[in-house]
Coordinates of C-alpha atoms in Angstrom, one line a residue:
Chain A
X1 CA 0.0 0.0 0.0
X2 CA 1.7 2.8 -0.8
X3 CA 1.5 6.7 0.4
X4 CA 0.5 9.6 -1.2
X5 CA 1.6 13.0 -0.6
X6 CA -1.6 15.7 -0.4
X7 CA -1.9 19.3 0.7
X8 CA -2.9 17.4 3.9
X9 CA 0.6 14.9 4.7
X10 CA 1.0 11.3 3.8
X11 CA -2.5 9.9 3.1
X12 CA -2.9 5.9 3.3
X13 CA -4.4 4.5 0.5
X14 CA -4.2 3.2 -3.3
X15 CA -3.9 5.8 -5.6
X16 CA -6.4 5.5 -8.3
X17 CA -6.3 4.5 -12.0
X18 CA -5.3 7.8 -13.3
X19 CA -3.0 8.6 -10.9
X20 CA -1.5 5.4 -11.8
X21 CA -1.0 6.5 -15.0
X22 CA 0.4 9.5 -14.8
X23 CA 3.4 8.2 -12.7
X24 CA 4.1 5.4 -14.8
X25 CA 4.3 8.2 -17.7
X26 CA 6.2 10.3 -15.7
X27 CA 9.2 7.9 -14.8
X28 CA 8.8 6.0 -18.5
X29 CA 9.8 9.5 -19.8
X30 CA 12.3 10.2 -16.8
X31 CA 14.2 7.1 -17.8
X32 CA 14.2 7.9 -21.8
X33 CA 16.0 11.2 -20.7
X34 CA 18.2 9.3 -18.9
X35 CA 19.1 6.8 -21.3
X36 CA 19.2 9.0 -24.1
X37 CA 22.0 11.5 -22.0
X38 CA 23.6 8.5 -21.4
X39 CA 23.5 7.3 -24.9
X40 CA 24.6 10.8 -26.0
X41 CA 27.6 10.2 -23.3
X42 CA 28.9 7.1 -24.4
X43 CA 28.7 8.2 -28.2
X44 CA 31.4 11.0 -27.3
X45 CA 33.6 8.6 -25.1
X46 CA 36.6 6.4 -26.3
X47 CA 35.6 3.7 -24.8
X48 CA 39.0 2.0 -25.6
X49 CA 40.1 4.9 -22.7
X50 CA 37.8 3.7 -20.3
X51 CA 38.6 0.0 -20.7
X52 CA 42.3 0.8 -20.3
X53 CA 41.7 3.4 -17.0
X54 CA 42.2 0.9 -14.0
X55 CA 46.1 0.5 -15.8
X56 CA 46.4 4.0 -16.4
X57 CA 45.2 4.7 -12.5
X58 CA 47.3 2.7 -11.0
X59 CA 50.0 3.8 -13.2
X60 CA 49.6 7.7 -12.4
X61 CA 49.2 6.2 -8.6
X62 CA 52.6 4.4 -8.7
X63 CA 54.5 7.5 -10.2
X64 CA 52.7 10.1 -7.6
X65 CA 53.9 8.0 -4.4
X66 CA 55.7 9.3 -2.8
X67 CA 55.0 13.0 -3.0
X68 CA 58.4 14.9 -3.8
X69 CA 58.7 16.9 -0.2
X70 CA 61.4 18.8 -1.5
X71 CA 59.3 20.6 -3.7
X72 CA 57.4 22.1 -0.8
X73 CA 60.2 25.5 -0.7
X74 CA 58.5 26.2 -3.7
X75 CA 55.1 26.6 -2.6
X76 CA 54.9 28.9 -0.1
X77 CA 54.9 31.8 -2.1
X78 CA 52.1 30.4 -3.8
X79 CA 50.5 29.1 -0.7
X80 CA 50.7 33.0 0.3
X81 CA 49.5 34.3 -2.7
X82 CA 46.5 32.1 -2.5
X83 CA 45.5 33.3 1.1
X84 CA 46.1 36.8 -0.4
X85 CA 43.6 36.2 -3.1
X86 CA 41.1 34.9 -1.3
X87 CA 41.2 37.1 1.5
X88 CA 42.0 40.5 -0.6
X89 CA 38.7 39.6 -2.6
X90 CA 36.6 38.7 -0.1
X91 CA 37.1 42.4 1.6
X92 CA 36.6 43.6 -1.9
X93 CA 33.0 41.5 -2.1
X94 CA 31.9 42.6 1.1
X95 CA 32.5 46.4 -0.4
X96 CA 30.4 46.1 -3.3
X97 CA 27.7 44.0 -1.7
X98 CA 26.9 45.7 1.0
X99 CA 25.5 48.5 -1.2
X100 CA 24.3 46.0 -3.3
X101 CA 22.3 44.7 -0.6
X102 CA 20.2 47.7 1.1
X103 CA 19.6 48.4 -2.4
X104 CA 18.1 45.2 -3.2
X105 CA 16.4 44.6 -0.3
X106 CA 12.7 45.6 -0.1
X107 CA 12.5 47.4 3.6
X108 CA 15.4 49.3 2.5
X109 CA 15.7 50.0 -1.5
X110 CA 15.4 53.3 -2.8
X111 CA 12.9 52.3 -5.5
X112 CA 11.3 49.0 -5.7
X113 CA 10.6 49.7 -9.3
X114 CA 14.1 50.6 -10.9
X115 CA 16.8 50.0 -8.3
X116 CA 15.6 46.9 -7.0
X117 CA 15.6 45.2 -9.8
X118 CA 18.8 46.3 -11.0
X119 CA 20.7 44.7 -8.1
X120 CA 19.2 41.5 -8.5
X121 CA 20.4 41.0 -12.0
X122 CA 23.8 42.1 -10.5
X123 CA 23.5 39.5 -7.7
X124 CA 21.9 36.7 -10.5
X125 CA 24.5 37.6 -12.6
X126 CA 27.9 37.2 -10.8
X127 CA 26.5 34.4 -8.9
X128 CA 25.7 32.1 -12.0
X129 CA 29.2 32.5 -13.6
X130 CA 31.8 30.4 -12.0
X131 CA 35.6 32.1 -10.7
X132 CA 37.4 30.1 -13.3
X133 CA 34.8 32.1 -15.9
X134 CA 35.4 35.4 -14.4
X135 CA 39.3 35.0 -14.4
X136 CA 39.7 34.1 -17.4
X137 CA 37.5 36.7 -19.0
X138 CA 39.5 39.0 -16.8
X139 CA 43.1 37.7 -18.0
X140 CA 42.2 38.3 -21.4
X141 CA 41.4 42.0 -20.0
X142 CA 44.0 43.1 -17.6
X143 CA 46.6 40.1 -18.1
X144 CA 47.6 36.9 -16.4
X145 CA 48.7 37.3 -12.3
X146 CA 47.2 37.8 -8.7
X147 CA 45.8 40.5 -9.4
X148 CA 43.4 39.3 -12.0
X149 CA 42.7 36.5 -9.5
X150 CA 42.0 39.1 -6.5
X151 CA 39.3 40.7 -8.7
X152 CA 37.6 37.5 -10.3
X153 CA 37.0 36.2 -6.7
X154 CA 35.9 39.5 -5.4
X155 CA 33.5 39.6 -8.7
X156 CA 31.8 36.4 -8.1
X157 CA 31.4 36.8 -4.4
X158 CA 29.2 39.9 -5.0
X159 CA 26.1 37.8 -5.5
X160 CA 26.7 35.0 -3.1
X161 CA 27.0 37.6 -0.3
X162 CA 24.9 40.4 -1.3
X163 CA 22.1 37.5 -1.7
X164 CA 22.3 36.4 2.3
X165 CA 22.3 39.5 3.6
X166 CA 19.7 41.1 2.1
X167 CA 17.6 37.7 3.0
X168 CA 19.1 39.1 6.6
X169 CA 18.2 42.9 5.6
X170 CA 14.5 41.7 4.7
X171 CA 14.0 39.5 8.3
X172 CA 15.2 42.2 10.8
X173 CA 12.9 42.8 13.3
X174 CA 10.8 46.3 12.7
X175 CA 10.1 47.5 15.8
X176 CA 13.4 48.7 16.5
X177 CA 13.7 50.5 13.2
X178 CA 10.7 52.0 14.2
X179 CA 11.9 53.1 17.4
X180 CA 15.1 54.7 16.1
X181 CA 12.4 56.4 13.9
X182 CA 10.1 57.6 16.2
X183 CA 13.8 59.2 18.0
X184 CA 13.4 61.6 14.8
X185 CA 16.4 60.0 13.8
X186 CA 17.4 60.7 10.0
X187 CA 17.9 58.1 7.1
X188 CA 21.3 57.3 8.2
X189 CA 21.0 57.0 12.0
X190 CA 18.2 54.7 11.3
X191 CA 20.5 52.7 9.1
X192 CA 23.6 52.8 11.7
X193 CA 21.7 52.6 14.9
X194 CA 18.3 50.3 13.6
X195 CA 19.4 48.2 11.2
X196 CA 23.0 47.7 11.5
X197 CA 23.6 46.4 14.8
X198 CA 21.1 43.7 13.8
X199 CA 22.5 42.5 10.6
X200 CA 26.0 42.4 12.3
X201 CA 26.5 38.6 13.0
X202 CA 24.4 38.0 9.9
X203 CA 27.7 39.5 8.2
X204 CA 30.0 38.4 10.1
X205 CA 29.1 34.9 9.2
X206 CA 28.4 34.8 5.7
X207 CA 31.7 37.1 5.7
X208 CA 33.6 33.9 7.5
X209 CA 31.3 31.4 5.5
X210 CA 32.7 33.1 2.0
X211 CA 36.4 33.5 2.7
X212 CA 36.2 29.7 3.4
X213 CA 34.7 29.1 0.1
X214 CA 37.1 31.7 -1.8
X215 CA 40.4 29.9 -0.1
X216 CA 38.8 26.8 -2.1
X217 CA 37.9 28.5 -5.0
X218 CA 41.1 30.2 -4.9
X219 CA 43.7 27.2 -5.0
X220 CA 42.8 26.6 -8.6
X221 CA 42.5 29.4 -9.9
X222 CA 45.8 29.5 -10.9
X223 CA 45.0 26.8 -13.8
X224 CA 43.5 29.6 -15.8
X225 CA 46.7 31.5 -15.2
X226 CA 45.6 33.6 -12.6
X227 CA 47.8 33.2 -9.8
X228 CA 48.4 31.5 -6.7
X229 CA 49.2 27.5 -6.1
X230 CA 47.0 26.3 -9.1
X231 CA 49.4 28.1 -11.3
X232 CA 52.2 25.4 -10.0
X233 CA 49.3 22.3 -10.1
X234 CA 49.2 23.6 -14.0
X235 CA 53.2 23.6 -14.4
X236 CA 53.5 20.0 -13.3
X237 CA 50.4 18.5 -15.0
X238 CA 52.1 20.6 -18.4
X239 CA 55.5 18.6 -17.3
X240 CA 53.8 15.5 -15.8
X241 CA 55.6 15.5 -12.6
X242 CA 53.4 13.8 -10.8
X243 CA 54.9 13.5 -7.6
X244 CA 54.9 17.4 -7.5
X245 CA 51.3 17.3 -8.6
X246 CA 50.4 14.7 -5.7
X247 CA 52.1 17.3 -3.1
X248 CA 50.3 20.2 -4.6
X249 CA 47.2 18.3 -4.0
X250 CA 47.8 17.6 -0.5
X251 CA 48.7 21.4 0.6
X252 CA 45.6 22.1 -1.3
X253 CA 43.5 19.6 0.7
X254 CA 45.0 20.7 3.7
X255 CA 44.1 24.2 3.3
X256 CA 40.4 23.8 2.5
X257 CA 40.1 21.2 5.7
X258 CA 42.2 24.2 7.6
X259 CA 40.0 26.9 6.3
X260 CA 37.2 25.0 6.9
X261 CA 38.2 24.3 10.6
X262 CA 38.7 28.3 11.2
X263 CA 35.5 29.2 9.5
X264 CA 33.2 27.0 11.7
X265 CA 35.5 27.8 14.9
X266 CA 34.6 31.8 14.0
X267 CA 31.1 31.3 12.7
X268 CA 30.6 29.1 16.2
X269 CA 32.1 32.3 18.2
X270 CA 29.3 34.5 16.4
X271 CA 26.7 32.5 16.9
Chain B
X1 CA 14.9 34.4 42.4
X2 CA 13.5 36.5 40.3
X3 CA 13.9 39.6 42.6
X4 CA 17.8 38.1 42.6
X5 CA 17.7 39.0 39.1
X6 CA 15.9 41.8 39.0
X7 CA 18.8 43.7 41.9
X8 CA 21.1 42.7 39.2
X9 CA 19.9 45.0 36.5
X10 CA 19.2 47.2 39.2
X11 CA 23.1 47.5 40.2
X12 CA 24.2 47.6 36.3
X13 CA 21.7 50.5 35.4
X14 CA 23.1 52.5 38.5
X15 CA 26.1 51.9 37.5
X16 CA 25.6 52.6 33.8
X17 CA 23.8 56.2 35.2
X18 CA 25.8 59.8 33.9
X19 CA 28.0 58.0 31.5
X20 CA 27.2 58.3 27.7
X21 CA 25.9 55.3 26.0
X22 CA 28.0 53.5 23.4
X23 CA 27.3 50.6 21.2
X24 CA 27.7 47.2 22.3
X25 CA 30.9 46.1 19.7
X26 CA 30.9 42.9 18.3
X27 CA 33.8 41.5 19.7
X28 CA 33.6 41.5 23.6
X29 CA 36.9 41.0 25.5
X30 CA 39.0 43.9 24.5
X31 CA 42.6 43.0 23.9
X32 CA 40.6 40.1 21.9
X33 CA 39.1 43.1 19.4
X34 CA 42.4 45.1 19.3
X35 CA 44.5 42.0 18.5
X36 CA 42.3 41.1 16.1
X37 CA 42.2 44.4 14.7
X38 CA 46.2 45.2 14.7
X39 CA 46.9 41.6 13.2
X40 CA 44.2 42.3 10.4
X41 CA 45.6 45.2 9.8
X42 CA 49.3 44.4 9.2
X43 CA 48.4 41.7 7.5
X44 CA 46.5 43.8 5.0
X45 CA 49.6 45.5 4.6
X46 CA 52.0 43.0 4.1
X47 CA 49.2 41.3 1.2
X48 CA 48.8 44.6 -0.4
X49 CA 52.1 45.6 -0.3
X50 CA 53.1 41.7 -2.0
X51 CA 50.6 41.6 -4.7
X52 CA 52.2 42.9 -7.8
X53 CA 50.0 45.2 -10.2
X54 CA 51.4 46.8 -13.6
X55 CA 49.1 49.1 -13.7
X56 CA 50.2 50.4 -17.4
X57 CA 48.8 46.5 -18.1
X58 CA 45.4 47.3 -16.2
X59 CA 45.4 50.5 -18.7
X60 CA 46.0 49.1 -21.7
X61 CA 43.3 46.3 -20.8
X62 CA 40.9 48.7 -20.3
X63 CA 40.2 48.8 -24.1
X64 CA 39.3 45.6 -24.4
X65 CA 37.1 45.1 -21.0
X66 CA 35.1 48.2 -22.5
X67 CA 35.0 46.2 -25.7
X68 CA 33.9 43.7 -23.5
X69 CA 30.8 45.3 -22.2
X70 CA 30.2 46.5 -25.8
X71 CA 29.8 43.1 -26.4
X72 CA 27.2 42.2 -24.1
X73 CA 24.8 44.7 -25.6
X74 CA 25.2 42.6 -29.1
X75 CA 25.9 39.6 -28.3
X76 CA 26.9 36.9 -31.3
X77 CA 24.5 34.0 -30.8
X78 CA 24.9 33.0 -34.7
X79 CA 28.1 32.9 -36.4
X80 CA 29.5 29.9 -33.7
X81 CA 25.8 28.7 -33.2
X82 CA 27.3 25.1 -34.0
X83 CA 29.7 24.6 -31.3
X84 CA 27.0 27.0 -28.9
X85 CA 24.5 24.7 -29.6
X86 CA 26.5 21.6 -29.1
X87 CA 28.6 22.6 -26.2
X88 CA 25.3 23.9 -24.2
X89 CA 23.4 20.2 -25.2
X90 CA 26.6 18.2 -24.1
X91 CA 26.3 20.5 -20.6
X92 CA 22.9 19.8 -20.2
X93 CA 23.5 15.8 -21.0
X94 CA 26.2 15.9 -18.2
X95 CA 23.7 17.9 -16.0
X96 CA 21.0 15.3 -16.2
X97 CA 22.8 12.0 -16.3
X98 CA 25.2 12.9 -13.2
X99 CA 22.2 14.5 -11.2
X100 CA 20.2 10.7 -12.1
X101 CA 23.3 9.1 -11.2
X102 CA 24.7 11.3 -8.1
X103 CA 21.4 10.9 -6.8
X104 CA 20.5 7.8 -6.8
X105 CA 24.1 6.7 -5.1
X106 CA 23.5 9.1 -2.8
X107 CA 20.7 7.8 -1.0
X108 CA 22.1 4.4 -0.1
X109 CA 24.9 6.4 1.8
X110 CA 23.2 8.7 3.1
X111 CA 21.2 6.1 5.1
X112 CA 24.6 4.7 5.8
X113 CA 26.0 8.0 7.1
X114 CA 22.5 8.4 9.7
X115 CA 23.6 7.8 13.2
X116 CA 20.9 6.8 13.9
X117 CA 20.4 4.0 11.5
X118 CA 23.9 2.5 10.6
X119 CA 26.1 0.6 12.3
X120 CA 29.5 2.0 14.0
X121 CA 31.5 0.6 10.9
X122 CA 28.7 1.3 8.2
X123 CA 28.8 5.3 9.7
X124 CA 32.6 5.8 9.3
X125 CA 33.0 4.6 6.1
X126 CA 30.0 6.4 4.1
X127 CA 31.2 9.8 6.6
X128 CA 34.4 9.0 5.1
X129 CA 33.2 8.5 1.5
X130 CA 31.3 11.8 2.1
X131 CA 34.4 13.9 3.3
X132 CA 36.8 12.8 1.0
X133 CA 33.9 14.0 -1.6
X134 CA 33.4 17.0 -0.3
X135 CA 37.4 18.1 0.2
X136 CA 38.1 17.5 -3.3
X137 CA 37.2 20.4 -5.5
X138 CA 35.0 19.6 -9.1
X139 CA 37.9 20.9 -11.1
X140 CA 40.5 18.5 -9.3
X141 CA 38.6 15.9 -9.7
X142 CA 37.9 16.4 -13.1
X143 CA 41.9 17.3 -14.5
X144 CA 42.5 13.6 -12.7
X145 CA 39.6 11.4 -14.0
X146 CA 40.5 13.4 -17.3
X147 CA 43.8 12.2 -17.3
X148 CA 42.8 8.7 -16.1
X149 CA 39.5 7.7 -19.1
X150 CA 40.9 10.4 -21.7
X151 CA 39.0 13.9 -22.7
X152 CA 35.1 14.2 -23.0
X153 CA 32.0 14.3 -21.3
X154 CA 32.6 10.9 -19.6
X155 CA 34.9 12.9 -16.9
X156 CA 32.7 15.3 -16.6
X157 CA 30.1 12.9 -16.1
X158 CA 31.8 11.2 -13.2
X159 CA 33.3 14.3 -11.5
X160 CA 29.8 15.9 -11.2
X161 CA 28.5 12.6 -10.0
X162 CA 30.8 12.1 -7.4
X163 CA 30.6 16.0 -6.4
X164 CA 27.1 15.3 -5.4
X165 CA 27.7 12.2 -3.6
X166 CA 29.4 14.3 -0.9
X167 CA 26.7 17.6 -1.4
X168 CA 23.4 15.2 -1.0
X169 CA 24.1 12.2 1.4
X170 CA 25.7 14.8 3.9
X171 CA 22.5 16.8 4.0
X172 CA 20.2 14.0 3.7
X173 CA 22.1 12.0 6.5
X174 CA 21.7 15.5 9.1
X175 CA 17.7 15.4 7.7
X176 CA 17.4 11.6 8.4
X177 CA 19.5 11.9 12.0
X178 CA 16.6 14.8 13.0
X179 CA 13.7 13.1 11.8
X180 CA 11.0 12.4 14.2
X181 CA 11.9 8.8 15.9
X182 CA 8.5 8.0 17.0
X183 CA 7.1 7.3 13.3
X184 CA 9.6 5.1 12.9
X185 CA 8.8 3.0 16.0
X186 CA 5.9 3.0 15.4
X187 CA 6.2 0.8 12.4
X188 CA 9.4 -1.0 13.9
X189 CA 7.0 -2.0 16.7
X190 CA 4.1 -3.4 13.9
X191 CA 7.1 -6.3 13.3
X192 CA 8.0 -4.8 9.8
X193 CA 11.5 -5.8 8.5
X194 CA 14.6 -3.3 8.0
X195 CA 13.5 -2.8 4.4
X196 CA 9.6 -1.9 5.3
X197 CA 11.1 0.3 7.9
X198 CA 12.9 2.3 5.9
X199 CA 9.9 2.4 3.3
X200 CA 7.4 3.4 5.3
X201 CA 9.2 4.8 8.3
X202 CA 11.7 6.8 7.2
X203 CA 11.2 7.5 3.5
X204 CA 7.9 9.7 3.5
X205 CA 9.8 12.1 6.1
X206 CA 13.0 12.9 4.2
X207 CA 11.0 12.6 0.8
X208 CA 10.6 16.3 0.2
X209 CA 13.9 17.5 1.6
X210 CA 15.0 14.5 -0.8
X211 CA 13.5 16.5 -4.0
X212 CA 14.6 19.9 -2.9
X213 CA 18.1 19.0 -2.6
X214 CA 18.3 17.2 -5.8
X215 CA 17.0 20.0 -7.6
X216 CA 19.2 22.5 -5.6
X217 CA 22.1 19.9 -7.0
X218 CA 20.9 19.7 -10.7
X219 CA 20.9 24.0 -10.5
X220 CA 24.7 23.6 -9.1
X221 CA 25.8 20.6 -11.3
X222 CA 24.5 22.9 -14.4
X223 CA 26.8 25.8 -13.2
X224 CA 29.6 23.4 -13.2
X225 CA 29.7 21.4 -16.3
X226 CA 29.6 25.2 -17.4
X227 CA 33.7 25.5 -16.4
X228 CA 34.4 21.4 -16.8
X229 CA 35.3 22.1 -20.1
X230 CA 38.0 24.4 -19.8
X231 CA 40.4 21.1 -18.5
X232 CA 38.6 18.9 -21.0
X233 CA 35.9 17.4 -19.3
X234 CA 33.4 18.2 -22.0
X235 CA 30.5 21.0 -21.8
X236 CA 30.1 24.3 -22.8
X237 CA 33.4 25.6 -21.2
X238 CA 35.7 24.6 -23.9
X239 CA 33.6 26.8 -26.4
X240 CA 33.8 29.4 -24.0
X241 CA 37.7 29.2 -23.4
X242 CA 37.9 28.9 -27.3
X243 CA 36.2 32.2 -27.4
X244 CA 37.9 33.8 -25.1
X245 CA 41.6 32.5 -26.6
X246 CA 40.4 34.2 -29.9
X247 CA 39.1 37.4 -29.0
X248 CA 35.5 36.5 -29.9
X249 CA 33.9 38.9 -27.1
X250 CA 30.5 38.9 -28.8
X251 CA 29.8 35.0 -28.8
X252 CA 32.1 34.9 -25.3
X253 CA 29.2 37.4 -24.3
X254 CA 26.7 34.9 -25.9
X255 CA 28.0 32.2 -24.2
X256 CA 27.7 33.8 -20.8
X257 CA 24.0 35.3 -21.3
X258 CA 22.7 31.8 -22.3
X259 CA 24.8 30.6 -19.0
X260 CA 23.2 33.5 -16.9
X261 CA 19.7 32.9 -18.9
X262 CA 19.3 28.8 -18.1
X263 CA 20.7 29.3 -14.4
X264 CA 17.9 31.9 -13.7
X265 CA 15.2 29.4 -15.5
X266 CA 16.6 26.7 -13.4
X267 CA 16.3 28.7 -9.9
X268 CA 12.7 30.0 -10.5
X269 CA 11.8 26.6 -11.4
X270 CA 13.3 25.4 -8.3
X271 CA 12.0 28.0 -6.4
X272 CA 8.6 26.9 -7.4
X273 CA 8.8 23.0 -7.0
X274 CA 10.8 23.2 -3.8
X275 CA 7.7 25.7 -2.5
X276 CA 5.0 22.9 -3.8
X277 CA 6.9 20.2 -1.7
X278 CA 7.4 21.8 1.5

């Protein structure tokens, strides 16, 4: 006997003939999409490759072991340059979506009409094109280097944070604006003293939550050319120096578990 | 008790009476704020001060990002609409089949990674499965299962398969470790086996956090097949890095509005089912 889900929870009973039906449909055609993707898939594969890969893994396996330590004096300029662009775009985010925020958030938008709508395409838009997009749109502009990095981070962080804290902007609680208000306070007092102080941790966190993200984001961008430790991952996949490539791989790993750690120690602080 | 507390506040408003009031900061302890604030700030120097800019670079690029933005205003969709066209199906093949794939692989460890509902041994390894997942980034992934099964959507495939292997089962195994225990007894205690149980006790609870994470997932696996193809993992990022590599701003332009187009489709529709199912 199986369950249906109504407006009204789980309902026990058989669902009728139509009903029936119309599932049976619905995953027939579910599975045609599927097969036919997978079809499309397999047309475009070597499967020769694929036969093969188990040899070729345990080949690239038995040349990465053991991971060329010495290599490491290389890499902490890169490791540094990393945290640099990662944290150096993450302030520049938080500068262009703060703004971005009170203007696209309804209690606090200029014009729900015109402005609102504006920042939303800006927060759609640089949230729906990847870092590696941004940076390499950005090499081709301003050339290859950290700097290109710092900016393609800060770029695509716009949306991700201007998004939660105008979600935070929109659930303040009104009563205290209202207070300040009611003080005679001008547009700016209420903004500092009413609706500030209660977006704070909201902005601390997603501040914290982002610059985790960016570190990860961050180590590889470098395969686009745009600084940082990915830029060495590229040189020794180009040269197929593998154990350098295994070692890169580890600091990489150990800096998104690191970053990860301090985030959720800070974000637990705030909260 | 409650007078206890009330002689408290008393105290702390005496005490708090003739001086000015000042906003509560953020950080409470004080040598906590101003350590935090002198170490941020030389280390903003010393990363400023390290990063290298030739600005006569920056000036000279500034031609071409204008020509850029030109470009966005007349976008090419026609003269590449071949590889456009083929690039953006092959994304949308490797959206749908690793999302079908990811999915359903997901559930079985996701009930594996539920406290609650594994073993000691069964927990640990699906956790383990889940963080090693989750640590390693799409793009990684992808250059190595590129360079192990050869260039193509196959990769791409796999990567964004395994990608949401660690995404779903961790937040389905947190949903299935809060459900609500008693509807589960209650058909343990009706002498149903462990495979009825998990039909009918634990299924219809996590079924619509179940759809609005996968759809959540098919929304982020779109956005990254978008930049698989730029280490050969098939999609619509090779066009774009073709484009790019040739100067072709106004189907680079095209490229990214058909990007920003099917992820803003995707979220409304998401928007709408995961409203209908919760």
């Amino acid at each position: 006997m199986p369950v249906t889900d109504t407006s009204q929870g789980p309902v026990w009973r058989l669902r009728n003939r139509r009903e029936t039906l119309k599932r049976w449909f619905g995953w027939l055609l579910g599975i045609a999409i599927f097969l036919w993707c997978w079809a499309r898939i397999s047309e475009a594969t070597t499967w020769f490759f694929v036969w093969d890969a188990p040899r070729i893994a345990g080949d690239i396996l038995d040349r990465a072991t053991p991971p060329r330590w010495s290599y490491m004096d290389n890499l902490w300029v890169p490791i540094w340059d990393t945290l640099n662009i990662a944290t150096l775009g993450t302030i520049g985010a938080l500068i262009l979506a703060v703004p971005t925020a009170f203007l696209a958030a309804r209690n606090t938008t200029p014009s729900r009409l015109f402005i609102r709508p504006i920042a939303l395409l800006i927060i759609v838009a640089t949230r729906s094109i990847n870092s590696l997009i941004w940076a390499l749109l950005l090499i081709a502009i301003i050339g290859p280097g950290v700097f290109a990095g710092i900016i393609a981070i800060a770029i695509r962080s716009i949306g991700f944070c201007a998004k939660l804290l105008y979600e935070a902007i929109e659930e303040i609680d009104h009563s205290q604006v209202e207070a300040i208000t009611a003080t005679g306070a001008s547009r700016w007092q209420v903004m500092v003293y009413g609706i500030v102080p209660q977006i704070m941790p909201a902005f601390a966190g997603i501040a914290v939550f982002r610059w985790d993200i960016n570190i990860r984001e961050s180590t590889v961008l470098g395969l686009v050319g745009a600084g940082g430790i990915g830029l060495q991952l590229q040189a020794s996949l180009n040269t197929l120096a593998w154990p350098q490539v295994s070692l890169i791989l580890l600091v990489i790993l150990a800096a998104v578990v690191i970053s990860e750690w301090v985030s959720a120690k800070v974000r637990g602080a705030i909260i | 008790m409650s007078a206890d507390v009330q002689g408290e506040t008393h105290r702390e408003l005496d005490d708090m009476l003739g001086t000015r009031w000042r906003r509560p900061p953020l950080v409470q302890k004080a040598w906590l704020r101003w350590v935090l604030l002198i170490g941020f700030a030389l280390y903003l120097v010393a990363a400023i001060s390290s990063v290298e800019v030739s600005w006569a670079r920056v000036y000279e690029g500034l031609d071409r990002g204008a020509a850029f933005i030109m470009a966005f205003s007349q976008p090419d969709f026609l003269s590449r609409s071949d590889a456009i066209w083929n690039g953006m199906l092959e994304s949308i093949v490797m959206t749908v089949a690793s999302s079908v794939v990811g999915i359903l692989i997901s559930i079985p460890i996701a009930l594996g990674a539920a406290r609650n509902i594994a073993p000691l041994p069964v927990y640990l390894i699906c956790r383990g499965i889940i963080a090693v997942s989750r640590a390693l980034q799409e793009i990684i992934v992808a250059i190595l299962l590129v360079a192990i099964f050869g260039f193509g959507p196959l990769a791409g495939f796999l990567t964004l398969s395994f990608a949401t292997i660690g995404f779903l089962s961790k937040l389905l195994a947190e949903d299935i470790e809060s459900m609500d225990r008693s509807q589960a007894e209650a058909i343990r205690a009706t002498g149903a086996r462990w495979s009825q149980w998990i039909d009918y006790g634990v299924k219809p609870q996590i079924i619509p956090r179940l759809i609005g994470l996968s759809i959540y997932r098919i929304d982020i696996n779109f956005r990254e097949s978008a930049i698989l193809g730029l280490v050969g993992a098939g999609g619509i990022g090779a066009t774009l890095n073709t484009a790019f590599d040739r100067y072709e701003y106004d189907t680079a332009a095209a490229i990214l509005l058909l990007i920003i187009g099917i992820v803003m489709a995707l979220e409304y529709i998401s928007g709408i089912i995961r409203a209908r199912v919760q």
